[in-house]
Amino acid sequence: MPFHSITGHRRMISLLSRAAAGRRVPPALLLAGPSGVGKRRVAQALAETLNCQEPVRDAEGLTLDACGACVACRKIARGMHPDVPVLEPGESGSIKIEQVREMIDRAQYRPFEGRTRVVIIDDADAMGGPAQSALLKTLEEPPSASVFVLVSSLPDTLLQTVRSRCPRLRFAPLLPSEVAEVLVRDHGYAKADAVAVASDSDGSVGRALAAQAADAGAARETARALLSETARRSDPAKRLEAAKLLAATKGSPASERDQLAACLRVLSSLLRDLGVIASKADTRVLANADLQDELARLAPSWDEDRSSRAFAAVDRALAALERNAGPKIVADWLVLQI
Ligand SMILES: [Zn+2]
């Protein structure tokens, strides 16, 4: 998808387009911002612009944008272009050092088909310390005709040495109207539905889609059951038994992930409420006021300290899911933390 078809982020896109026209694209870039707003699409559009066979040119003949239709553009859009490899986390939720090394080896050669190799590392924060260190030398002395685009919704967890090599482009959340536009255009939503879903999406298409895929009622039931199970049981084996509640949803891996994420968001809100009760704050601020009696019964097991630690663990679990970690691994890890 070329720059001109991307929704939102106009200032950023104009910056990248002018850099491409002037052949001034830095050899390493960090696209940072909330998940689900289109960072990876922008990275791919940059790769298309740098390799398009029929580019859109300005009056002086400089390349401003890709056509979106030539062989190179179509290969890049499908992730099939040999000069535009995409590194992303696998089922383990991490980008392995072997993946990084293999990509570095390939980057030593000239581009095979295109003009510029563009290596896209999506969820770059899913690289562990050693994998990032392995990449560092390449970022310091990038091979000619290569651009490395790191994409991350948790940019501050990257090593300082990596961050300092990559100028950062900051993505903001989309406007609700922009989220709605993408839902209609790319996901077949009716206009009215799209507007309703977009209003509760925090400016993220990804979040809007995940919320729609999940069953909110079931997510709340599961979160309540998990809280009461883990309130009493400290035996790890019994806790892992409780994890089965979380990962019980059957379906495609994507829908399991969406359902678990929905459940974790409810859990997070319940834990915040338990913290409110434990700190004897005004219960009128409870997000789940209808469950006040149930929460009050659980409160003795969830003091302020435990509920805030659990809250942080749920946050980390959600981040791991966004990086594609397997739902079962995340559920097992979480029940041992809370
Ligand atoms: Zn093209």
mmCIF file of C-alpha atoms in Angstrom, residues 5-177:
data_model
loop_
_atom_site.group_PDB
_atom_site.id
_atom_site.type_symbol
_atom_site.label_atom_id
_atom_site.label_comp_id
_atom_site.label_asym_id
_atom_site.label_seq_id
_atom_site.Cartn_x
_atom_site.Cartn_y
_atom_site.Cartn_z
ATOM 1 C CA SER A 5 -3.434 5.169 0.372
ATOM 2 C CA ILE A 6 -2.497 5.246 4.059
ATOM 3 C CA THR A 7 -4.976 6.791 6.474
ATOM 4 C CA GLY A 8 -3.646 9.450 8.847
ATOM 5 C CA HIS A 9 -0.032 10.283 9.762
ATOM 6 C CA ARG A 10 0.190 12.888 6.954
ATOM 7 C CA ARG A 11 3.063 14.889 8.453
ATOM 8 C CA MET A 12 5.179 11.786 8.963
ATOM 9 C CA ILE A 13 4.413 10.496 5.494
ATOM 10 C CA SER A 14 5.310 13.785 3.866
ATOM 11 C CA LEU A 15 8.615 13.737 5.764
ATOM 12 C CA LEU A 16 9.441 10.218 4.567
ATOM 13 C CA SER A 17 8.285 10.947 1.030
ATOM 14 C CA ARG A 18 10.560 13.994 0.782
ATOM 15 C CA ALA A 19 13.454 12.026 2.274
ATOM 16 C CA ALA A 20 12.921 9.295 -0.330
ATOM 17 C CA ALA A 21 12.770 11.902 -3.131
ATOM 18 C CA GLY A 22 16.025 13.461 -2.006
ATOM 19 C CA ARG A 23 17.656 10.071 -1.377
ATOM 20 C CA ARG A 24 18.116 11.157 2.208
ATOM 21 C CA VAL A 25 16.417 8.254 3.996
ATOM 22 C CA PRO A 26 18.590 7.464 7.053
ATOM 23 C CA PRO A 27 20.092 3.946 7.053
ATOM 24 C CA ALA A 28 18.209 3.132 10.268
ATOM 25 C CA LEU A 29 14.845 4.396 11.497
ATOM 26 C CA LEU A 30 12.591 3.712 14.462
ATOM 27 C CA LEU A 31 8.844 3.988 13.860
ATOM 28 C CA ALA A 32 7.417 4.302 17.361
ATOM 29 C CA GLY A 33 3.867 4.677 18.617
ATOM 30 C CA PRO A 34 0.767 2.830 19.804
ATOM 31 C CA SER A 35 0.046 -0.586 18.303
ATOM 32 C CA GLY A 36 -2.554 -0.927 15.576
ATOM 33 C CA VAL A 37 -2.156 2.566 14.094
ATOM 34 C CA GLY A 38 -0.361 1.600 10.857
ATOM 35 C CA LYS A 39 3.363 1.849 11.620
ATOM 36 C CA ARG A 40 4.214 -1.319 9.691
ATOM 37 C CA ARG A 41 2.159 -0.144 6.723
ATOM 38 C CA VAL A 42 4.178 3.053 6.630
ATOM 39 C CA ALA A 43 7.397 0.997 6.737
ATOM 40 C CA GLN A 44 6.163 -1.095 3.796
ATOM 41 C CA ALA A 45 5.097 2.032 1.881
ATOM 42 C CA LEU A 46 8.620 3.394 2.312
ATOM 43 C CA ALA A 47 10.037 0.112 0.985
ATOM 44 C CA GLU A 48 7.655 0.309 -1.990
ATOM 45 C CA THR A 49 8.651 3.897 -2.721
ATOM 46 C CA LEU A 50 12.340 2.963 -2.702
ATOM 47 C CA ASN A 51 11.804 -0.008 -5.036
ATOM 48 C CA CYS A 52 8.762 0.829 -7.180
ATOM 49 C CA GLN A 53 9.136 0.325 -10.934
ATOM 50 C CA GLU A 54 6.539 2.982 -11.876
ATOM 51 C CA PRO A 55 6.853 5.534 -9.079
ATOM 52 C CA VAL A 56 4.888 8.746 -8.667
ATOM 53 C CA ARG A 57 7.329 11.578 -9.438
ATOM 54 C CA ASP A 58 7.311 15.296 -8.763
ATOM 55 C CA ALA A 59 7.856 17.996 -11.416
ATOM 56 C CA GLU A 60 11.604 17.476 -11.216
ATOM 57 C CA GLY A 61 11.315 13.746 -11.699
ATOM 58 C CA LEU A 62 12.057 12.813 -8.084
ATOM 59 C CA THR A 63 10.325 9.754 -6.646
ATOM 60 C CA LEU A 64 7.684 10.773 -4.090
ATOM 61 C CA ASP A 65 5.563 7.667 -3.746
ATOM 62 C CA ALA A 66 5.057 4.142 -5.025
ATOM 63 C CA CYS A 67 2.446 3.124 -7.588
ATOM 64 C CA GLY A 68 1.112 0.253 -5.499
ATOM 65 C CA ALA A 69 0.488 -1.821 -8.624
ATOM 66 C CA CYS A 70 3.815 -2.894 -10.198
ATOM 67 C CA VAL A 71 5.400 -6.284 -9.496
ATOM 68 C CA ALA A 72 7.773 -4.841 -6.893
ATOM 69 C CA CYS A 73 4.994 -3.024 -5.008
ATOM 70 C CA ARG A 74 2.768 -6.081 -4.996
ATOM 71 C CA LYS A 75 5.553 -8.358 -3.774
ATOM 72 C CA ILE A 76 6.390 -5.969 -0.952
ATOM 73 C CA ALA A 77 2.739 -5.649 0.082
ATOM 74 C CA ARG A 78 2.504 -9.450 0.326
ATOM 75 C CA GLY A 79 5.813 -9.739 2.189
ATOM 76 C CA MET A 80 7.316 -11.719 -0.701
ATOM 77 C CA HIS A 81 10.008 -9.340 -1.976
ATOM 78 C CA PRO A 82 13.519 -10.776 -1.519
ATOM 79 C CA ASP A 83 14.965 -7.348 -0.758
ATOM 80 C CA VAL A 84 12.337 -6.418 1.820
ATOM 81 C CA PRO A 85 12.595 -9.066 4.535
ATOM 82 C CA VAL A 86 10.287 -8.675 7.524
ATOM 83 C CA LEU A 87 11.479 -9.937 10.895
ATOM 84 C CA GLU A 88 8.746 -10.437 13.455
ATOM 85 C CA PRO A 89 8.153 -12.483 16.610
ATOM 86 C CA GLY A 90 7.099 -16.096 16.220
ATOM 87 C CA GLU A 91 4.922 -18.182 18.537
ATOM 88 C CA SER A 92 7.427 -17.713 21.382
ATOM 89 C CA GLY A 93 6.709 -13.986 21.332
ATOM 90 C CA SER A 94 10.331 -13.119 20.679
ATOM 91 C CA ILE A 95 12.587 -12.402 17.708
ATOM 92 C CA LYS A 96 15.411 -14.889 17.999
ATOM 93 C CA ILE A 97 19.069 -14.023 17.632
ATOM 94 C CA GLU A 98 19.349 -16.609 14.809
ATOM 95 C CA GLN A 99 16.720 -14.694 12.816
ATOM 96 C CA VAL A 100 18.707 -11.494 13.299
ATOM 97 C CA ARG A 101 22.018 -13.119 12.303
ATOM 98 C CA GLU A 102 20.546 -14.655 9.177
ATOM 99 C CA MET A 103 19.121 -11.304 8.142
ATOM 100 C CA ILE A 104 22.476 -9.578 8.764
ATOM 101 C CA ASP A 105 24.244 -12.164 6.564
ATOM 102 C CA ARG A 106 21.803 -11.554 3.729
ATOM 103 C CA ALA A 107 22.173 -7.788 4.074
ATOM 104 C CA GLN A 108 25.855 -8.029 3.103
ATOM 105 C CA TYR A 109 24.900 -8.686 -0.532
ATOM 106 C CA ARG A 110 23.618 -6.130 -3.002
ATOM 107 C CA PRO A 111 19.830 -6.084 -3.453
ATOM 108 C CA PHE A 112 18.712 -8.941 -5.741
ATOM 109 C CA GLU A 113 15.761 -7.362 -7.554
ATOM 110 C CA GLY A 114 15.209 -3.893 -6.188
ATOM 111 C CA ARG A 115 17.233 -0.711 -5.773
ATOM 112 C CA THR A 116 17.285 -0.569 -1.983
ATOM 113 C CA ARG A 117 17.074 -3.330 0.577
ATOM 114 C CA VAL A 118 14.620 -2.376 3.314
ATOM 115 C CA VAL A 119 14.748 -4.627 6.368
ATOM 116 C CA ILE A 120 11.595 -4.234 8.474
ATOM 117 C CA ILE A 121 11.845 -5.421 12.081
ATOM 118 C CA ASP A 122 8.295 -5.404 13.406
ATOM 119 C CA ASP A 123 7.835 -5.431 17.177
ATOM 120 C CA ALA A 124 11.561 -4.738 17.392
ATOM 121 C CA ASP A 125 11.253 -4.693 21.194
ATOM 122 C CA ALA A 126 10.664 -8.454 20.979
ATOM 123 C CA MET A 127 14.392 -8.861 20.321
ATOM 124 C CA GLY A 128 16.200 -9.813 23.513
ATOM 125 C CA GLY A 129 19.371 -7.995 24.587
ATOM 126 C CA PRO A 130 21.767 -10.360 22.725
ATOM 127 C CA ALA A 131 19.710 -10.131 19.513
ATOM 128 C CA GLN A 132 19.747 -6.337 19.721
ATOM 129 C CA SER A 133 23.487 -6.345 20.359
ATOM 130 C CA ALA A 134 23.973 -8.579 17.314
ATOM 131 C CA LEU A 135 22.130 -5.981 15.253
ATOM 132 C CA LEU A 136 24.021 -3.043 16.668
ATOM 133 C CA LYS A 137 27.173 -3.329 14.560
ATOM 134 C CA THR A 138 25.061 -3.437 11.398
ATOM 135 C CA LEU A 139 23.198 -0.309 12.514
ATOM 136 C CA GLU A 140 26.532 1.411 13.170
ATOM 137 C CA GLU A 141 27.991 0.499 9.783
ATOM 138 C CA PRO A 142 25.000 -0.228 7.562
ATOM 139 C CA PRO A 143 25.692 -2.003 4.267
ATOM 140 C CA SER A 144 25.259 0.238 1.218
ATOM 141 C CA ALA A 145 21.812 0.410 -0.397
ATOM 142 C CA SER A 146 20.176 -0.826 2.818
ATOM 143 C CA VAL A 147 17.691 0.739 5.197
ATOM 144 C CA PHE A 148 16.703 -0.802 8.532
ATOM 145 C CA VAL A 149 13.253 0.125 9.793
ATOM 146 C CA LEU A 150 12.518 -0.850 13.388
ATOM 147 C CA VAL A 151 8.840 -0.757 14.345
ATOM 148 C CA SER A 152 7.830 -0.707 17.999
ATOM 149 C CA SER A 153 5.002 0.151 20.366
ATOM 150 C CA LEU A 154 7.403 -0.152 23.330
ATOM 151 C CA PRO A 155 10.397 1.793 21.974
ATOM 152 C CA ASP A 156 11.806 2.681 25.368
ATOM 153 C CA THR A 157 12.460 -0.981 26.146
ATOM 154 C CA LEU A 158 15.027 -1.105 23.327
ATOM 155 C CA LEU A 159 18.698 -0.848 24.287
ATOM 156 C CA GLN A 160 19.888 2.729 24.534
ATOM 157 C CA THR A 161 22.692 1.919 22.062
ATOM 158 C CA VAL A 162 20.130 0.742 19.488
ATOM 159 C CA ARG A 163 17.848 3.732 20.058
ATOM 160 C CA SER A 164 20.715 6.167 19.618
ATOM 161 C CA ARG A 165 21.427 4.746 16.127
ATOM 162 C CA CYS A 166 17.859 5.129 14.904
ATOM 163 C CA PRO A 167 16.180 8.501 14.445
ATOM 164 C CA ARG A 168 12.711 8.118 15.961
ATOM 165 C CA LEU A 169 9.492 8.959 14.150
ATOM 166 C CA ARG A 170 6.621 9.235 16.624
ATOM 167 C CA PHE A 171 3.196 7.983 15.579
ATOM 168 C CA ALA A 172 0.134 9.346 17.321
ATOM 169 C CA PRO A 173 -3.148 7.439 17.732
ATOM 170 C CA LEU A 174 -5.490 7.831 14.764
ATOM 171 C CA LEU A 175 -8.570 10.024 15.015
ATOM 172 C CA PRO A 176 -11.818 8.063 15.561
ATOM 173 C CA SER A 177 -12.916 9.153 12.063
#
